[in-house]
CSV table of C-alpha atoms in Angstrom, one decimal:
chain,number,residue,atom,x,y,z
A,520,MET,CA,148.1,127.4,98.8
A,521,ALA,CA,146.4,124.0,98.9
A,522,ASP,CA,144.4,125.0,95.8
A,523,GLN,CA,147.6,126.0,93.9
A,524,VAL,CA,149.2,122.7,94.8
A,525,TYR,CA,146.1,120.9,93.8
A,526,GLU,CA,146.2,122.5,90.3
A,527,VAL,CA,149.8,121.6,89.9
A,528,LEU,CA,149.2,118.0,90.8
A,529,ALA,CA,146.0,117.8,88.7
A,530,SER,CA,147.8,119.2,85.7
A,531,ARG,CA,150.5,116.6,86.1
A,532,ILE,CA,147.9,113.8,86.2
A,533,PHE,CA,146.1,115.1,83.1
A,534,THR,CA,149.3,115.4,81.1
A,535,GLY,CA,150.5,112.0,82.1
A,536,GLU,CA,153.5,113.3,84.0
A,537,LEU,CA,152.0,111.6,87.0
A,538,HIS,CA,150.8,108.3,85.6
A,539,ALA,CA,148.3,105.8,87.0
A,540,GLY,CA,149.6,104.2,90.2
A,541,SER,CA,152.1,106.9,91.0
A,542,ARG,CA,152.6,107.4,94.7
A,543,LEU,CA,151.7,110.9,96.0
A,544,ARG,CA,154.4,111.3,98.6
A,545,VAL,CA,153.5,114.4,100.7
A,546,ARG,CA,157.1,115.3,101.7
A,547,ASP,CA,158.5,114.8,98.2
A,548,ILE,CA,155.7,116.9,96.7
A,549,ALA,CA,156.2,119.6,99.3
A,550,GLU,CA,159.9,119.8,98.4
A,551,GLN,CA,159.1,119.9,94.7
A,552,VAL,CA,156.6,122.8,94.9
A,553,GLY,CA,158.4,124.6,97.7
A,554,THR,CA,155.8,124.6,100.5
A,555,SER,CA,155.1,122.9,103.8
A,556,VAL,CA,153.4,119.5,104.1
A,557,MET,CA,150.0,120.9,105.3
A,558,PRO,CA,148.9,122.4,101.9
A,559,VAL,CA,150.1,119.2,100.2
A,560,ARG,CA,148.1,117.0,102.4
A,561,GLU,CA,145.0,119.1,101.8
A,562,ALA,CA,145.7,119.0,98.0
A,563,VAL,CA,146.0,115.3,98.0
A,564,ARG,CA,142.8,115.0,100.0
A,565,LEU,CA,141.1,117.1,97.3
A,566,LEU,CA,142.5,114.8,94.6
A,567,VAL,CA,141.0,111.8,96.4
A,568,GLU,CA,137.7,113.7,96.9
A,569,ASN,CA,137.5,114.6,93.2
A,570,GLY,CA,138.3,111.1,92.1
A,571,LEU,CA,141.8,111.8,90.7
A,572,ALA,CA,143.5,109.7,93.3
A,573,VAL,CA,142.7,106.8,95.5
A,574,SER,CA,143.8,106.4,99.2
A,575,HIS,CA,145.0,103.2,100.7
A,576,PRO,CA,145.2,102.7,104.4
A,577,HIS,CA,148.9,102.7,105.6
A,578,ARG,CA,150.0,103.1,102.0
A,579,GLY,CA,149.1,106.7,101.2
A,580,ALA,CA,147.5,108.0,98.0
A,581,ARG,CA,148.1,107.0,94.4
A,582,VAL,CA,147.0,108.4,91.1
A,583,ARG,CA,143.9,106.5,89.9
A,584,GLU,CA,143.6,104.9,86.5
A,585,PHE,CA,141.3,106.3,83.8
A,586,THR,CA,140.2,103.9,81.1
A,587,VAL,CA,138.1,104.2,77.9
A,588,ARG,CA,136.1,101.2,78.9
A,589,GLU,CA,135.0,102.8,82.2
A,590,LEU,CA,134.3,106.1,80.4
A,591,ILE,CA,132.0,104.3,77.9
A,592,GLU,CA,130.1,102.5,80.7
A,593,ILE,CA,129.7,105.8,82.6
A,594,TYR,CA,128.4,107.7,79.7
A,595,ASP,CA,126.0,104.9,78.7
A,596,VAL,CA,124.5,105.2,82.2
A,597,ARG,CA,124.4,109.0,81.9
A,598,ALA,CA,122.6,108.8,78.6
A,599,VAL,CA,119.8,106.7,80.2
A,600,LEU,CA,119.4,108.5,83.5
A,601,GLU,CA,119.8,112.1,82.3
A,602,VAL,CA,117.5,111.7,79.3
A,603,GLU,CA,114.9,110.2,81.6
A,604,ALA,CA,115.4,113.0,84.1
A,605,THR,CA,114.9,115.6,81.4
A,606,ARG,CA,111.8,113.8,80.1
A,607,LEU,CA,110.3,114.0,83.6
A,608,GLY,CA,111.4,117.5,84.4
A,609,ALA,CA,110.8,119.4,81.1
A,610,PRO,CA,107.0,119.5,81.3
A,611,ARG,CA,107.1,120.6,84.9
A,612,VAL,CA,109.6,123.4,85.1
A,613,THR,CA,108.4,126.6,86.6
A,614,ASP,CA,109.4,130.2,86.0
A,615,SER,CA,111.4,130.1,89.2
A,616,ASP,CA,113.1,127.0,88.0
A,617,LEU,CA,114.1,128.7,84.8
A,618,ALA,CA,115.4,131.7,86.7
A,619,VAL,CA,117.7,129.5,88.7
A,620,MET,CA,118.9,127.8,85.5
A,621,ARG,CA,119.6,131.1,83.8
A,622,GLU,CA,121.6,132.4,86.8
A,623,ALA,CA,123.6,129.1,86.8
A,624,CYS,CA,124.1,129.4,83.0
A,625,ASP,CA,125.5,133.0,83.4
A,626,ARG,CA,127.8,131.8,86.2
A,627,MET,CA,129.0,129.0,84.0
A,628,PHE,CA,129.8,131.4,81.2
A,629,ARG,CA,131.8,133.7,83.6
A,630,ALA,CA,133.7,130.7,84.9
A,631,VAL,CA,134.6,129.6,81.3
A,632,VAL,CA,135.9,133.0,80.5
A,633,HIS,CA,138.2,132.9,83.5
A,634,GLU,CA,139.1,129.3,82.8
A,635,ASP,CA,137.7,128.2,86.2
A,636,LEU,CA,136.7,124.7,85.3
A,637,HIS,CA,135.6,123.7,88.8
A,638,ASP,CA,133.2,126.6,89.0
A,639,ALA,CA,132.0,125.9,85.5
A,640,LEU,CA,131.2,122.3,86.2
A,641,GLU,CA,129.5,123.2,89.5
A,642,ALA,CA,127.3,125.7,87.8
A,643,ASP,CA,126.4,123.2,85.1
A,644,GLU,CA,125.3,120.7,87.7
A,645,VAL,CA,123.2,123.4,89.5
A,646,LEU,CA,121.5,124.1,86.2
A,647,LEU,CA,120.8,120.5,85.4
A,648,ARG,CA,119.8,119.5,88.9
A,649,GLN,CA,117.1,122.2,88.9
A,650,LEU,CA,115.6,120.7,85.8
A,651,TYR,CA,115.8,117.2,87.2
A,652,LEU,CA,114.2,118.2,90.5
A,653,ALA,CA,111.2,119.5,88.7
A,654,GLY,CA,110.5,115.9,87.6
A,655,GLY,CA,109.6,115.0,91.1
A,656,ASN,CA,111.5,111.7,91.2
A,657,ASP,CA,113.8,112.2,94.2
A,658,VAL,CA,115.5,108.8,93.9
A,659,LEU,CA,116.4,109.5,90.3
A,660,VAL,CA,117.9,112.9,91.3
A,661,GLN,CA,119.8,111.4,94.2
A,662,THR,CA,121.2,108.7,91.9
A,663,VAL,CA,122.3,111.2,89.3
A,664,ASP,CA,123.9,113.3,92.1
A,665,SER,CA,125.8,110.4,93.5
A,666,LEU,CA,127.0,109.3,90.1
A,667,TRP,CA,128.1,112.9,89.2
A,668,THR,CA,130.6,112.5,92.0
A,669,GLN,CA,131.9,109.3,90.4
A,670,TRP,CA,131.9,110.9,87.0
A,671,ARG,CA,133.6,114.1,88.1
A,672,PRO,CA,137.2,113.1,87.2
A,673,TYR,CA,136.1,112.5,83.6
A,674,LYS,CA,134.1,115.7,83.5
A,675,VAL,CA,137.2,117.6,84.7
A,676,ILE,CA,139.4,116.0,82.0
A,677,GLY,CA,136.9,117.0,79.4
A,678,ALA,CA,136.5,120.6,80.7
A,679,ARG,CA,140.2,121.0,81.1
A,680,ALA,CA,140.6,120.1,77.4
A,681,ALA,CA,137.7,122.1,76.1
A,682,ILE,CA,138.0,125.4,78.0
A,683,PRO,CA,141.4,126.6,76.7
A,684,LEU,CA,140.4,125.6,73.2
A,685,ARG,CA,137.0,127.5,73.5
A,686,ASP,CA,135.3,124.3,72.5
A,687,ALA,CA,131.6,125.5,72.2
A,688,SER,CA,130.2,122.0,72.8
A,689,LEU,CA,131.0,122.5,76.5
A,690,TRP,CA,128.7,125.6,76.9
A,691,GLU,CA,126.3,125.7,74.0
A,692,PRO,CA,123.8,123.0,75.1
A,693,GLN,CA,122.8,124.8,78.3
A,694,PRO,CA,121.3,128.0,76.8
A,695,ALA,CA,119.8,125.8,74.1
A,696,LEU,CA,118.2,123.6,76.8
A,697,ILE,CA,116.8,126.6,78.6
A,698,GLY,CA,115.4,127.9,75.4
A,699,ALA,CA,113.6,124.6,74.7
A,700,LEU,CA,112.2,124.6,78.2
A,701,GLU,CA,110.9,128.1,77.8
A,702,GLU,CA,109.2,127.0,74.6
A,703,ARG,CA,107.8,123.9,76.4
A,704,ASP,CA,109.4,121.8,73.6
A,705,LEU,CA,109.9,118.5,75.3
A,706,ASP,CA,111.3,116.7,72.2
A,707,ALA,CA,113.9,119.4,71.7
A,708,ALA,CA,114.9,119.4,75.4
A,709,ILE,CA,115.4,115.6,75.3
A,710,ALA,CA,117.4,115.8,72.0
A,711,ILE,CA,119.7,118.5,73.5
A,712,THR,CA,120.4,116.4,76.6
A,713,ARG,CA,121.2,113.4,74.5
A,714,ARG,CA,123.5,115.3,72.2
A,715,SER,CA,125.2,117.0,75.1
A,716,VAL,CA,126.1,113.7,76.8
A,717,ALA,CA,127.2,112.2,73.5
A,718,SER,CA,129.5,115.2,72.7
A,719,ALA,CA,131.0,115.0,76.2
A,720,ARG,CA,131.7,111.3,75.7
A,721,ARG,CA,133.5,112.0,72.3
A,722,ARG,CA,135.5,114.8,73.8
A,723,LEU,CA,136.8,112.5,76.6
A,724,GLU,CA,137.4,109.6,74.4
A,725,ASN,CA,139.7,111.7,72.3
A,726,GLN,CA,141.6,112.9,75.4
A,727,LEU,CA,142.0,109.4,76.9
A,728,VAL,CA,143.2,108.0,73.6
A,729,THR,CA,145.6,110.9,73.1
A,730,HIS,CA,147.1,110.5,76.5
């Protein structure tokens, strides 16, 4: 039930029905969706955890603001860190690394088919993390991991827009990246990573400007 309430609230946030700064009053929401307060509290907690809302002591939770400026800054950082992580990891991936990446890619495709954006994004992160870990720079991987949490709201916005439209830019880079790694083509792997981040940024810019 909490997951269902979460999806309702997330949808309202992404469509603008719940605008930035809107109070997430637990009892009001429970009445609107016809449930008890416990699933609503859990749903609001998930919204905060996924960066869609912010919680203020003694004031409850509110919908957070999404801005094009923040998006640009985030994806500028992504372009630097993830391209470097690919440069380090690509020459060092093993067959077992590639097997993990293929399995994650298959999982991502299944999630896309079922329009399960959270599982699709999680599988994508598993795939990329395996490549980045191969580079041997634990600080870089930990930094990317921590920033993924900060970026997740924007990734969710992009995936929510792309999956129903079957926007191939969401899932084409992953098998192409695996293919480049299998061929030991470092330049191609770096180029794919750079294009993937750029296309994600464009997709999100369009969504934020539209809404």
